[in-house]
CSV table of C-alpha atoms and ligand atoms in Angstrom, one decimal:
chain,number,residue,atom,x,y,z
N,1,MET,CA,-2.4,-39.7,-0.7
N,2,ALA,CA,-4.9,-41.7,-2.5
N,3,ASP,CA,-6.0,-41.9,1.5
N,4,THR,CA,-6.7,-38.6,2.3
N,5,MET,CA,-7.8,-38.1,-1.4
N,6,LEU,CA,-11.0,-40.6,0.0
N,7,GLU,CA,-10.6,-38.5,3.5
N,8,LYS,CA,-11.0,-35.7,1.6
N,9,GLU,CA,-14.4,-36.2,-0.3
N,10,TYR,CA,-15.8,-38.6,2.7
N,11,ALA,CA,-15.3,-35.1,4.8
N,12,LYS,CA,-17.0,-32.6,1.3
N,13,SER,CA,-19.8,-35.1,1.2
N,14,GLY,CA,-20.4,-34.4,5.4
N,15,LEU,CA,-20.0,-31.1,4.6
N,16,LEU,CA,-22.7,-30.6,2.3
N,17,LYS,CA,-24.7,-32.3,4.5
N,18,LEU,CA,-24.6,-30.1,7.4
N,19,SER,CA,-25.3,-27.0,3.7
N,20,ARG,CA,-28.3,-28.8,3.1
N,21,ASP,CA,-29.4,-28.8,6.7
N,22,PHE,CA,-28.5,-25.8,7.3
N,23,CYS,CA,-31.0,-24.0,4.2
N,24,GLU,CA,-33.5,-26.2,5.4
N,25,ARG,CA,-33.2,-24.7,8.5
N,26,CYS,CA,-32.6,-21.2,7.8
N,27,GLY,CA,-33.9,-20.5,3.8
N,28,HIS,CA,-31.0,-19.6,2.6
N,29,ALA,CA,-26.9,-21.4,2.7
N,30,PRO,CA,-24.6,-20.7,4.6
N,31,LEU,CA,-22.6,-17.1,4.7
N,32,ALA,CA,-18.8,-17.5,4.8
N,33,TYR,CA,-16.6,-14.2,5.4
N,34,VAL,CA,-13.7,-14.7,4.1
N,35,HIS,CA,-10.9,-11.9,4.1
N,36,SER,CA,-7.2,-11.8,3.3
N,37,PHE,CA,-4.7,-9.8,4.6
N,38,GLY,CA,-1.0,-9.6,2.6
N,39,CYS,CA,0.5,-10.4,-0.3
N,40,GLN,CA,-1.5,-11.0,-3.7
N,41,GLN,CA,-0.3,-14.6,-3.0
N,42,ASN,CA,-2.2,-14.5,0.2
N,43,VAL,CA,-5.4,-13.0,-1.0
N,44,SER,CA,-5.6,-15.5,-4.6
N,45,ASP,CA,-5.0,-18.8,-1.3
N,46,GLY,CA,-7.8,-16.8,0.5
N,47,GLU,CA,-10.1,-17.5,-3.5
N,48,LYS,CA,-8.5,-21.3,-3.5
N,49,LEU,CA,-10.1,-21.3,-0.1
N,50,LYS,CA,-13.1,-19.5,-0.8
N,51,GLY,CA,-13.6,-22.3,-3.9
N,52,GLN,CA,-13.7,-24.9,-1.5
N,53,LEU,CA,-16.2,-24.0,0.4
N,54,SER,CA,-18.7,-22.7,-2.7
N,55,GLY,CA,-18.2,-26.1,-3.6
N,56,ILE,CA,-19.8,-26.7,0.0
N,57,GLY,CA,-22.7,-24.9,0.2
N,58,TYR,CA,-21.6,-21.7,1.2
N,59,ASP,CA,-22.6,-18.3,-0.1
N,60,PHE,CA,-20.5,-15.4,1.1
N,61,THR,CA,-21.0,-11.8,2.4
N,62,ASP,CA,-19.7,-8.9,3.3
N,63,ASP,CA,-20.8,-8.6,6.7
N,64,ILE,CA,-18.7,-10.3,9.3
N,65,THR,CA,-21.5,-10.5,11.6
N,66,LYS,CA,-23.7,-12.0,9.4
N,67,ALA,CA,-21.2,-15.4,8.3
N,68,GLN,CA,-21.7,-18.6,9.9
N,69,LEU,CA,-18.3,-19.5,9.8
N,70,ILE,CA,-15.1,-15.8,10.1
N,71,LEU,CA,-11.7,-16.9,7.9
N,72,LEU,CA,-9.5,-14.9,8.9
N,73,ASN,CA,-6.7,-15.6,6.3
N,74,THR,CA,-3.3,-13.6,8.0
N,75,CYS,CA,-0.3,-12.5,6.9
N,76,ALA,CA,3.4,-12.1,9.6
N,77,VAL,CA,5.2,-9.7,7.5
N,78,ARG,CA,5.3,-7.2,9.9
N,79,GLU,CA,4.2,-6.4,13.2
N,80,ASN,CA,1.4,-4.6,12.9
N,81,ALA,CA,-0.1,-6.9,10.0
N,82,GLU,CA,-0.2,-9.4,12.8
N,83,ASP,CA,-1.8,-6.6,15.2
N,84,LYS,CA,-4.6,-6.5,13.0
N,85,VAL,CA,-5.5,-9.4,13.3
N,86,PHE,CA,-5.1,-9.7,17.3
N,87,GLY,CA,-7.8,-6.3,16.9
N,88,THR,CA,-10.0,-8.0,14.5
N,89,LEU,CA,-10.2,-11.2,16.8
N,90,GLY,CA,-10.6,-9.0,20.3
N,91,ASP,CA,-13.9,-7.6,18.1
N,92,LEU,CA,-15.0,-10.7,17.5
N,93,LYS,CA,-15.3,-12.1,21.0
N,94,HIS,CA,-18.5,-10.7,21.6
N,95,LEU,CA,-19.8,-11.6,18.2
N,96,LYS,CA,-19.6,-14.7,19.3
N,97,GLU,CA,-20.9,-14.2,22.6
N,98,GLN,CA,-23.7,-14.0,21.4
N,99,ASN,CA,-23.6,-16.6,18.1
N,100,PRO,CA,-21.3,-19.4,20.0
N,101,ASP,CA,-22.8,-21.4,17.0
N,102,THR,CA,-20.4,-19.1,14.5
N,103,VAL,CA,-16.6,-20.5,13.9
N,104,ILE,CA,-14.1,-18.7,13.6
N,105,ALA,CA,-11.0,-20.1,12.2
N,106,VAL,CA,-7.3,-18.6,11.2
N,107,CYS,CA,-5.4,-19.6,8.5
N,108,GLY,CA,-2.1,-18.2,6.6
N,109,CYS,CA,1.1,-16.6,7.5
N,110,MET,CA,0.5,-15.9,11.3
N,111,ALA,CA,-1.5,-19.1,11.9
N,112,GLN,CA,1.7,-21.3,10.7
N,113,GLN,CA,3.5,-19.6,13.2
N,114,LYS,CA,3.7,-22.1,16.7
N,115,HIS,CA,4.4,-19.3,18.8
N,116,VAL,CA,1.2,-17.6,17.4
N,117,ALA,CA,-1.0,-20.7,17.7
N,118,GLU,CA,-0.8,-20.8,21.7
N,119,LYS,CA,-1.0,-17.3,22.5
N,120,ILE,CA,-4.7,-17.8,19.6
N,121,LYS,CA,-5.4,-21.3,22.1
N,122,SER,CA,-4.6,-19.5,25.3
N,123,THR,CA,-6.1,-16.4,24.7
N,124,TYR,CA,-8.8,-15.8,21.9
N,125,ARG,CA,-11.2,-18.6,23.5
N,126,GLN,CA,-13.4,-17.6,20.5
N,127,VAL,CA,-11.1,-19.0,17.8
N,128,ASP,CA,-12.4,-22.1,16.5
N,129,LEU,CA,-9.6,-23.8,13.9
N,130,VAL,CA,-5.7,-22.4,13.2
N,131,PHE,CA,-4.2,-23.9,9.9
N,132,GLY,CA,-1.2,-22.8,9.3
N,133,THR,CA,-0.1,-22.4,4.7
N,134,PHE,CA,0.7,-26.2,5.2
N,135,ALA,CA,-2.2,-27.7,6.1
N,136,TYR,CA,-5.0,-26.1,3.1
N,137,ASN,CA,-5.3,-29.8,2.3
N,138,ASP,CA,-7.2,-30.5,4.7
N,139,PHE,CA,-9.4,-28.0,5.2
N,140,TYR,CA,-12.3,-30.2,4.8
N,141,GLN,CA,-11.4,-32.9,7.1
N,142,MET,CA,-10.4,-29.5,9.8
N,143,LEU,CA,-13.6,-28.0,9.4
N,144,LEU,CA,-16.0,-30.4,9.3
N,145,GLU,CA,-14.6,-31.8,12.3
N,146,VAL,CA,-15.1,-28.4,13.9
N,147,LEU,CA,-18.9,-28.3,12.9
N,148,THR,CA,-19.8,-31.6,14.4
N,149,ASN,CA,-17.9,-32.0,17.4
N,150,ARG,CA,-17.3,-28.8,18.4
N,151,THR,CA,-13.4,-29.0,19.3
N,152,ARG,CA,-11.3,-26.6,18.7
N,153,ILE,CA,-8.3,-27.4,16.2
N,154,PHE,CA,-4.8,-26.0,15.7
N,155,ASN,CA,-2.7,-27.7,12.8
N,156,GLN,CA,0.4,-26.1,12.5
N,157,SER,CA,2.1,-28.8,9.8
N,158,GLU,CA,5.5,-29.0,8.4
N,159,LYS,CA,4.8,-31.4,6.0
N,160,PRO,CA,5.2,-30.2,2.5
N,161,SER,CA,1.7,-31.1,0.5
N,162,ASP,CA,1.7,-32.1,-2.7
N,163,ILE,CA,0.6,-29.0,-5.1
N,164,ASP,CA,-3.3,-29.7,-5.9
N,165,GLU,CA,-3.4,-28.1,-9.5
N,166,GLY,CA,-7.1,-29.3,-9.2
N,167,PHE,CA,-8.3,-26.2,-7.1
N,168,THR,CA,-10.4,-23.8,-8.1
N,169,GLN,CA,-10.3,-20.4,-7.3
N,170,LEU,CA,-13.3,-17.9,-6.9
N,171,ARG,CA,-11.9,-14.6,-7.8
N,172,SER,CA,-13.9,-11.4,-6.9
N,173,ASP,CA,-12.5,-9.6,-9.9
N,174,LYS,CA,-13.9,-10.2,-13.4
N,175,LEU,CA,-11.2,-8.1,-15.3
N,176,ARG,CA,-7.8,-9.0,-13.4
N,177,ALA,CA,-6.8,-12.6,-12.1
N,178,PHE,CA,-3.6,-13.8,-10.4
N,179,ILE,CA,-1.7,-16.3,-11.1
N,180,PRO,CA,0.7,-18.6,-8.5
N,181,ILE,CA,3.1,-20.6,-10.9
N,182,MET,CA,5.6,-21.1,-7.6
N,183,TYR,CA,4.6,-21.6,-3.8
N,184,GLY,CA,7.6,-20.7,-0.9
N,185,CYS,CA,10.9,-19.2,-0.4
N,186,ASN,CA,14.9,-19.9,-0.1
N,187,ASN,CA,16.7,-17.2,-0.4
N,188,PHE,CA,16.4,-16.5,3.6
N,189,CYS,CA,16.6,-12.9,3.3
N,190,THR,CA,17.4,-12.1,7.5
N,191,TYR,CA,14.8,-9.8,8.4
N,192,CYS,CA,12.1,-11.7,7.0
N,193,ILE,CA,9.6,-14.1,8.4
N,194,VAL,CA,8.4,-16.2,5.0
N,195,PRO,CA,11.1,-18.9,3.9
N,196,TYR,CA,9.9,-19.6,7.2
N,197,VAL,CA,6.2,-19.7,7.2
N,198,ARG,CA,6.0,-20.2,4.0
N,199,GLY,CA,8.6,-23.4,3.5
N,200,ARG,CA,11.1,-24.1,0.9
N,201,GLU,CA,10.4,-23.1,-3.0
N,202,ARG,CA,7.5,-25.0,-4.9
N,203,SER,CA,7.2,-24.9,-8.7
N,204,ARG,CA,4.0,-25.5,-10.5
N,205,LYS,CA,4.3,-27.4,-13.9
N,206,PRO,CA,4.7,-24.5,-16.8
N,207,ASP,CA,1.9,-26.3,-18.0
N,208,SER,CA,-0.8,-25.9,-15.7
N,209,VAL,CA,0.0,-22.9,-15.6
N,210,ILE,CA,-1.1,-22.0,-19.4
N,211,ASP,CA,-3.8,-24.0,-19.3
N,212,GLU,CA,-5.1,-22.0,-16.6
N,213,VAL,CA,-3.5,-18.2,-19.1
N,214,THR,CA,-5.6,-19.6,-21.9
N,215,LYS,CA,-8.8,-20.8,-20.3
N,216,LEU,CA,-9.6,-17.2,-18.0
N,217,VAL,CA,-8.2,-14.9,-20.9
N,218,SER,CA,-11.3,-17.4,-22.6
N,219,GLN,CA,-13.4,-16.5,-20.1
N,220,GLY,CA,-12.6,-12.2,-20.6
N,221,TYR,CA,-9.7,-12.2,-18.5
N,222,LYS,CA,-7.9,-9.3,-19.5
N,223,GLU,CA,-4.6,-8.6,-17.3
N,224,ILE,CA,-2.9,-11.6,-15.4
N,225,THR,CA,0.0,-11.5,-12.8
N,226,LEU,CA,1.9,-14.4,-12.5
N,227,LEU,CA,2.6,-14.6,-8.8
N,228,GLY,CA,5.9,-16.0,-6.7
N,229,GLN,CA,8.2,-14.9,-4.3
N,230,ASN,CA,10.7,-14.8,-6.7
N,231,VAL,CA,9.6,-16.1,-9.9
N,232,ASN,CA,13.1,-15.6,-11.7
N,233,SER,CA,13.9,-19.0,-9.5
N,234,TYR,CA,10.7,-20.7,-11.0
N,235,SER,CA,12.3,-24.4,-11.7
N,236,TYR,CA,10.8,-24.6,-15.0
N,237,GLY,CA,13.0,-21.3,-16.6
N,238,PHE,CA,10.8,-18.3,-16.1
N,239,SER,CA,11.0,-16.8,-19.5
N,240,GLU,CA,10.6,-19.6,-21.2
N,241,LEU,CA,7.0,-19.6,-19.4
N,242,LEU,CA,6.9,-15.7,-19.7
N,243,LYS,CA,7.1,-16.7,-23.6
N,244,GLU,CA,4.4,-19.0,-24.1
N,245,ALA,CA,2.2,-17.2,-21.9
N,246,ASP,CA,3.0,-14.2,-24.9
N,247,ARG,CA,2.1,-17.0,-27.7
N,248,ILE,CA,-1.5,-17.0,-25.7
N,249,PRO,CA,-4.0,-15.4,-28.9
N,250,GLY,CA,-6.6,-13.0,-27.2
N,251,LYS,CA,-5.7,-9.7,-25.8
N,252,PHE,CA,-4.6,-9.4,-22.5
N,253,ARG,CA,-1.3,-8.3,-20.5
N,254,ILE,CA,0.9,-10.3,-18.6
N,255,ARG,CA,2.6,-9.2,-15.3
N,256,PHE,CA,4.2,-10.7,-12.2
N,257,MET,CA,5.0,-10.3,-9.1
N,258,SER,CA,8.1,-10.1,-7.6
N,259,SER,CA,11.4,-10.7,-9.3
N,260,HIS,CA,14.8,-10.8,-7.1
N,261,PRO,CA,17.8,-8.7,-8.2
N,262,LYS,CA,20.1,-11.8,-7.5
N,263,ASP,CA,18.0,-13.5,-10.5
N,264,ALA,CA,16.9,-11.0,-13.0
N,265,GLY,CA,19.1,-10.7,-15.9
N,266,LYS,CA,19.0,-9.1,-19.2
N,267,GLU,CA,17.8,-12.2,-20.3
N,268,LEU,CA,14.7,-11.6,-18.3
N,269,ILE,CA,14.3,-7.7,-19.9
N,270,ASP,CA,14.9,-8.7,-23.2
N,271,THR,CA,11.7,-11.0,-22.5
N,272,ILE,CA,9.6,-8.2,-21.7
N,273,LEU,CA,10.6,-6.8,-24.6
N,274,GLU,CA,10.7,-8.7,-27.4
N,275,SER,CA,7.2,-9.3,-26.0
N,276,GLU,CA,4.0,-8.6,-27.0
N,277,LYS,CA,2.2,-8.7,-23.4
N,278,VAL,CA,4.3,-8.7,-21.2
N,279,CYS,CA,4.2,-5.0,-19.9
N,280,LYS,CA,7.1,-3.2,-19.8
N,281,CYS,CA,7.5,-2.9,-16.1
N,282,LEU,CA,9.2,-5.0,-13.5
N,283,HIS,CA,8.7,-4.3,-9.6
N,284,LEU,CA,12.7,-5.0,-8.6
N,285,PRO,CA,12.3,-4.9,-4.4
N,286,LEU,CA,15.8,-2.7,-3.8
N,287,GLN,CA,15.4,-2.9,0.2
N,288,SER,CA,18.4,-0.3,0.3
N,289,GLY,CA,21.0,1.3,-1.0
N,290,SER,CA,24.1,0.6,1.7
N,291,ASP,CA,26.0,-2.2,0.3
N,292,ARG,CA,26.7,-2.9,3.5
N,293,ILE,CA,22.9,-3.1,4.7
N,294,LEU,CA,22.1,-5.3,1.9
N,295,LYS,CA,24.8,-7.6,2.6
N,296,LEU,CA,23.5,-8.1,6.6
N,297,MET,CA,20.1,-8.2,5.4
N,298,ASN,CA,21.8,-11.4,2.5
N,299,ARG,CA,20.1,-10.0,-0.4
N,300,ARG,CA,23.2,-11.1,-2.1
N,301,TYR,CA,23.1,-8.4,-4.7
N,302,ASP,CA,25.2,-4.7,-4.3
N,303,THR,CA,24.2,-1.8,-5.6
N,304,LYS,CA,26.0,-2.1,-8.8
N,305,GLN,CA,24.2,-5.1,-9.6
N,306,TYR,CA,21.0,-3.9,-9.1
N,307,LEU,CA,22.1,-0.2,-11.7
N,308,ASP,CA,23.4,-2.5,-13.9
N,309,ILE,CA,19.1,-4.4,-14.5
N,310,ILE,CA,18.3,-0.9,-14.6
N,311,ASN,CA,20.3,0.6,-16.7
N,312,TYR,CA,19.9,-2.2,-18.9
N,313,ALA,CA,16.9,-2.1,-19.5
N,314,ARG,CA,16.5,2.0,-19.3
N,315,SER,CA,18.6,1.6,-22.6
N,316,LYS,CA,17.0,0.5,-24.3
N,317,ALA,CA,13.6,1.3,-23.8
N,318,PRO,CA,14.7,5.0,-21.7
N,319,GLU,CA,10.5,5.0,-20.5
N,320,PHE,CA,10.6,0.9,-18.5
N,321,SER,CA,9.3,1.5,-15.3
N,322,PHE,CA,10.6,0.4,-12.1
N,323,SER,CA,9.0,0.4,-9.3
N,324,THR,CA,10.5,-1.6,-5.4
N,325,ASP,CA,10.4,-1.8,-1.9
N,326,ILE,CA,12.5,-0.6,0.5
N,327,ILE,CA,12.8,-1.2,4.6
N,328,VAL,CA,13.3,1.5,6.5
N,329,GLY,CA,15.6,1.1,10.0
N,330,PHE,CA,17.4,-2.6,9.6
N,331,PRO,CA,19.2,-3.1,12.7
N,332,GLY,CA,22.5,-0.6,13.3
N,333,GLU,CA,21.6,1.2,9.7
N,334,THR,CA,22.7,4.7,10.2
N,335,TYR,CA,21.9,7.6,8.8
N,336,LYS,CA,24.1,7.8,6.7
N,337,GLU,CA,23.2,4.2,5.6
N,338,PHE,CA,19.9,5.7,5.0
N,339,CYS,CA,21.0,8.5,2.8
N,340,GLU,CA,22.4,6.5,0.5
N,341,THR,CA,19.1,4.4,0.1
N,342,LYS,CA,17.7,8.0,-0.5
N,343,GLU,CA,20.1,8.9,-2.7
N,344,LEU,CA,20.2,5.9,-4.6
N,345,VAL,CA,15.7,6.4,-5.0
N,346,LYS,CA,16.1,9.5,-6.3
N,347,SER,CA,18.4,8.5,-9.1
N,348,ILE,CA,16.5,5.7,-9.8
N,349,LYS,CA,13.0,7.1,-10.5
N,350,TYR,CA,10.5,4.7,-9.7
N,351,ASP,CA,7.2,4.9,-10.7
N,352,ASN,CA,6.6,3.3,-7.4
N,353,ILE,CA,8.1,3.2,-4.0
N,354,TYR,CA,6.4,0.0,-1.1
N,355,SER,CA,8.6,1.6,1.9
N,356,PHE,CA,8.4,0.0,5.4
N,357,VAL,CA,10.4,0.5,8.5
N,358,TYR,CA,11.8,-2.1,9.5
N,359,SER,CA,9.8,-4.1,11.6
N,360,ARG,CA,11.3,-7.5,13.9
N,361,ARG,CA,10.5,-11.3,12.9
N,362,SER,CA,10.9,-13.4,16.0
N,363,GLY,CA,13.0,-16.2,14.4
N,364,THR,CA,14.6,-14.6,11.7
N,365,LYS,CA,18.3,-13.8,12.4
N,366,ALA,CA,18.0,-10.4,11.6
N,367,ALA,CA,16.1,-10.5,15.1
N,368,GLU,CA,18.9,-11.4,17.0
N,369,LEU,CA,21.3,-8.0,15.8
N,370,GLU,CA,21.2,-5.1,17.6
N,371,ASP,CA,18.9,-2.2,17.0
N,372,SER,CA,19.0,1.4,19.1
N,373,ILE,CA,17.3,3.6,17.0
N,374,SER,CA,13.9,4.1,17.7
N,375,ASP,CA,10.6,2.9,16.2
N,376,LYS,CA,9.4,7.1,16.2
N,377,GLN,CA,13.3,8.1,14.1
N,378,LYS,CA,12.9,5.6,12.1
N,379,GLY,CA,8.9,6.8,11.4
N,380,LEU,CA,10.2,10.0,10.5
N,381,TRP,CA,13.6,8.4,8.2
N,382,LEU,CA,10.7,7.6,6.4
N,383,ARG,CA,8.3,9.5,6.3
N,384,GLU,CA,11.7,11.7,4.5
N,385,LEU,CA,12.0,8.8,2.2
N,386,LEU,CA,8.4,9.1,1.0
N,387,LEU,CA,8.4,13.4,0.8
N,388,GLU,CA,11.5,12.8,-1.7
N,389,GLN,CA,9.6,10.0,-3.4
N,390,ARG,CA,6.7,12.2,-4.5
N,391,GLU,CA,9.1,14.7,-5.7
N,392,VAL,CA,11.0,12.1,-8.1
N,393,SER,CA,7.5,10.2,-9.1
N,394,SER,CA,5.8,13.2,-10.1
N,395,GLN,CA,8.2,14.9,-12.3
N,396,TRP,CA,8.6,11.6,-13.6
N,397,LEU,CA,5.3,10.7,-14.5
N,398,SER,CA,5.2,13.6,-16.9
N,399,ARG,CA,7.2,12.1,-18.9
N,400,PHE,CA,3.7,10.6,-21.1
N,401,VAL,CA,2.4,14.1,-20.7
N,402,GLY,CA,1.3,14.8,-24.4
N,403,LYS,CA,1.6,10.6,-25.6
N,404,THR,CA,-1.3,8.5,-26.1
N,405,VAL,CA,-1.1,5.6,-24.2
N,406,GLU,CA,-3.2,2.0,-23.5
N,407,VAL,CA,-5.5,2.1,-20.7
N,408,LEU,CA,-7.3,-0.9,-19.1
N,409,ALA,CA,-10.8,0.8,-18.2
N,410,GLU,CA,-11.5,-0.7,-14.2
N,411,GLY,CA,-13.7,1.0,-12.8
N,412,GLU,CA,-15.6,4.5,-11.4
N,413,GLY,CA,-12.4,7.0,-11.0
N,414,ARG,CA,-11.6,8.7,-8.1
N,415,THR,CA,-10.8,12.1,-10.1
N,416,GLY,CA,-14.5,13.8,-10.6
N,417,GLU,CA,-17.3,12.3,-12.0
N,418,ASP,CA,-17.7,11.2,-15.1
N,419,TYR,CA,-14.2,10.0,-14.3
N,420,LEU,CA,-13.0,6.1,-15.2
N,421,THR,CA,-9.1,4.8,-14.0
N,422,GLY,CA,-7.3,2.6,-15.3
N,423,LYS,CA,-3.7,1.5,-15.5
N,424,ASN,CA,-1.6,1.7,-18.4
N,425,ASP,CA,0.9,-0.7,-19.7
N,426,GLU,CA,3.6,0.3,-16.9
N,427,GLY,CA,1.1,0.3,-14.1
N,428,ILE,CA,-0.1,4.0,-13.4
N,429,ILE,CA,-3.3,5.5,-12.6
N,430,VAL,CA,-5.1,6.8,-15.5
N,431,GLU,CA,-7.5,8.4,-15.1
N,432,PHE,CA,-10.3,10.0,-17.4
N,433,LYS,CA,-13.3,10.7,-18.4
N,434,ALA,CA,-15.8,8.5,-20.2
N,435,ASP,CA,-18.4,6.8,-20.2
N,436,LYS,CA,-19.5,4.0,-18.4
N,437,LYS,CA,-19.6,1.4,-21.0
N,438,TYR,CA,-15.5,1.5,-21.5
N,439,ILE,CA,-15.4,-0.5,-17.6
N,440,GLY,CA,-14.0,-3.6,-19.1
N,441,GLU,CA,-12.5,-2.2,-22.2
N,442,PHE,CA,-8.9,-1.8,-23.5
N,443,VAL,CA,-9.2,2.6,-24.8
N,444,GLN,CA,-6.4,4.4,-26.0
N,445,VAL,CA,-6.4,8.3,-23.7
N,446,ARG,CA,-4.1,10.9,-24.7
N,447,ILE,CA,-2.3,11.9,-21.3
N,448,THR,CA,-3.0,15.9,-19.9
N,449,LYS,CA,-1.9,15.9,-16.6
N,450,ALA,CA,0.9,14.4,-14.7
N,451,MET,CA,-0.8,14.1,-10.4
N,452,ASN,CA,1.9,13.0,-7.7
N,453,TRP,CA,-0.4,9.8,-7.5
N,454,ALA,CA,-1.7,9.4,-11.2
N,455,LEU,CA,-2.5,10.5,-15.0
N,456,GLU,CA,-5.1,12.0,-16.4
N,457,GLY,CA,-6.3,12.4,-19.7
N,458,GLU,CA,-8.8,12.5,-22.3
N,459,LEU,CA,-10.1,9.8,-24.2
N,460,VAL,CA,-9.2,9.1,-28.1
N,461,GLU,CA,-12.3,7.9,-30.0
N,462,ASP,CA,-11.6,5.3,-32.6
N,463,LYS,CA,-12.6,6.8,-36.3
D,501,LIG,N1,9.3,-11.4,-2.0
D,501,LIG,C1,9.5,-10.6,-2.3
D,501,LIG,C2,8.7,-9.9,-1.1
D,501,LIG,C3,7.8,-10.6,0.2
D,501,LIG,S1,7.3,-9.7,1.0
D,501,LIG,C4,10.5,-9.7,-2.8
D,501,LIG,O1,11.7,-10.6,-2.2
D,501,LIG,O2,10.6,-9.5,-3.8
D,501,LIG,C5,7.2,-7.7,0.9
D,501,LIG,C6,8.1,-6.6,0.9
D,501,LIG,O3,8.2,-6.6,2.3
D,501,LIG,C7,9.9,-6.8,1.4
D,501,LIG,O4,10.3,-6.5,0.1
D,501,LIG,C8,10.2,-6.2,1.9
D,501,LIG,O5,10.4,-4.1,1.6
D,501,LIG,C9,9.3,-5.7,4.0
D,501,LIG,N2,9.6,-6.2,4.2
D,501,LIG,C10,9.9,-8.1,4.7
D,501,LIG,N3,9.9,-8.2,6.3
D,501,LIG,C11,10.1,-7.7,6.9
D,501,LIG,C12,10.6,-7.1,8.1
D,501,LIG,N4,10.9,-7.5,8.3
D,501,LIG,N5,10.4,-5.6,8.0
D,501,LIG,C13,9.7,-5.0,7.2
D,501,LIG,N6,9.3,-4.9,5.9
D,501,LIG,C14,9.9,-6.4,5.7
D,502,LIG,FE1,11.2,-12.7,2.0
D,502,LIG,FE2,14.0,-11.8,0.6
D,502,LIG,FE3,12.1,-14.4,0.1
D,502,LIG,FE4,11.2,-12.5,-0.7
D,502,LIG,S1,12.8,-12.9,-1.1
D,502,LIG,S2,10.3,-13.6,0.6
D,502,LIG,S3,12.2,-11.0,1.1
D,502,LIG,S4,13.7,-13.6,1.8
D,503,LIG,FE1,2.3,-11.5,4.5
D,503,LIG,FE2,2.6,-14.5,4.3
D,503,LIG,FE3,2.4,-12.7,1.8
D,503,LIG,S1,3.5,-13.1,5.6
D,503,LIG,S2,3.3,-11.0,2.8
D,503,LIG,S3,1.0,-13.0,3.3
D,503,LIG,S4,3.7,-14.4,2.5
């Protein structure tokens, strides 16, 4: 560890010198274009990598053609996520021919997979650096090596690294912050690549999470989202962590995701309901409404257990909000089983569902199962589900009409000029007419209308 720290410091000073030289030559700091695909966990990793780049003198640009360093932080969860990255890499060939000094780097979940690294090595020669999710602590050393020796580096190490609590994150949002509380996943749902590309669960120490929340709140952040693939298996007790975060003084909201239904129980619901700052909404991925499919997915709960959580929460707080993830067309799923999902989704009344056509991920157990339904057919099922959900959600959203809700005003709205947009406690988008001076504030809004994607309301001004 001490050696790696030293190596890192050494690389850092080398990189700082290179940045200063660049600055003298070109009259501005070297620019990095950093884009994170995928989940919030990945966005959060991207913010850490930006923090590291800022520490060695980089500025940032949204214009990929102006960047000296292009860093794509990738997602492997579905094939279309990977296709997007390969598409971008293809487009960059031309740019690299014109600017051979530009460094192109690929990191994140795709880059952890050896077969992807091989494909990039042989087919995308414009890429200089490919490093997986276990190699972030060595970022400086790898970048220095690429810049000084112009070698290509492929690092798919599987050695779990210590959680580095000292990273500074460069967050683009000034109101809402993501804080990872744990990394990795132990669940091995049979369709999912995440445990293979993120390794086993590792939890951060509660003290350092609480310190980070406190710091962000004192900097003016109004919404903190605690992140993990399954926050309910946080080693030091998730309900305890929520209670402690709730005690931090200041006006702010606490959200978290995701919860695994096999671990989310009454204690979690009680903690949410007894707290002041934790939002009364839960993202609880159902995946399927068929017990046979849930078993094949290795989800380790059945629909009855799932409904028990929903019913318990709603018996205590009828407006409790739920959102979910659904996979349509798991190998061997029949239309009848899909309809069980559709019916369950309809009866639960979610505020939001995120639904996906099953995507075969090589290396996972489900990849070996026979799959006779075409993607086209699965796409039609997905549409059917979405149409059903659209109807349910606009009816269900109308429970807020006539009520006054607290909204964190996030920015300009899309309903019309003079409109602001924000979210209520339940995470539902609320659009309302108000002066821009309210952006960044909690305001009271009386809801006048439910649209199918959001609520509309009127600002209730302080007397
Ligand atoms: N850890 C989180 C989810 C991470 S991935 C959880 O368990 O809740 C986000 C969502 O992507 C999953 O909930 C699932 O619905 C979807 N997903 C994962 N693997 C998939 C695959 N192979 N095909 C289609 N959707 C998938
Ligand atoms: Fe994937 Fe399941 Fe882990 Fe979520 S809990 S990341 S779906 S293996
Ligand atoms: Fe994608 Fe990796 Fe997140 S696979 S969903 S970016 S953990």
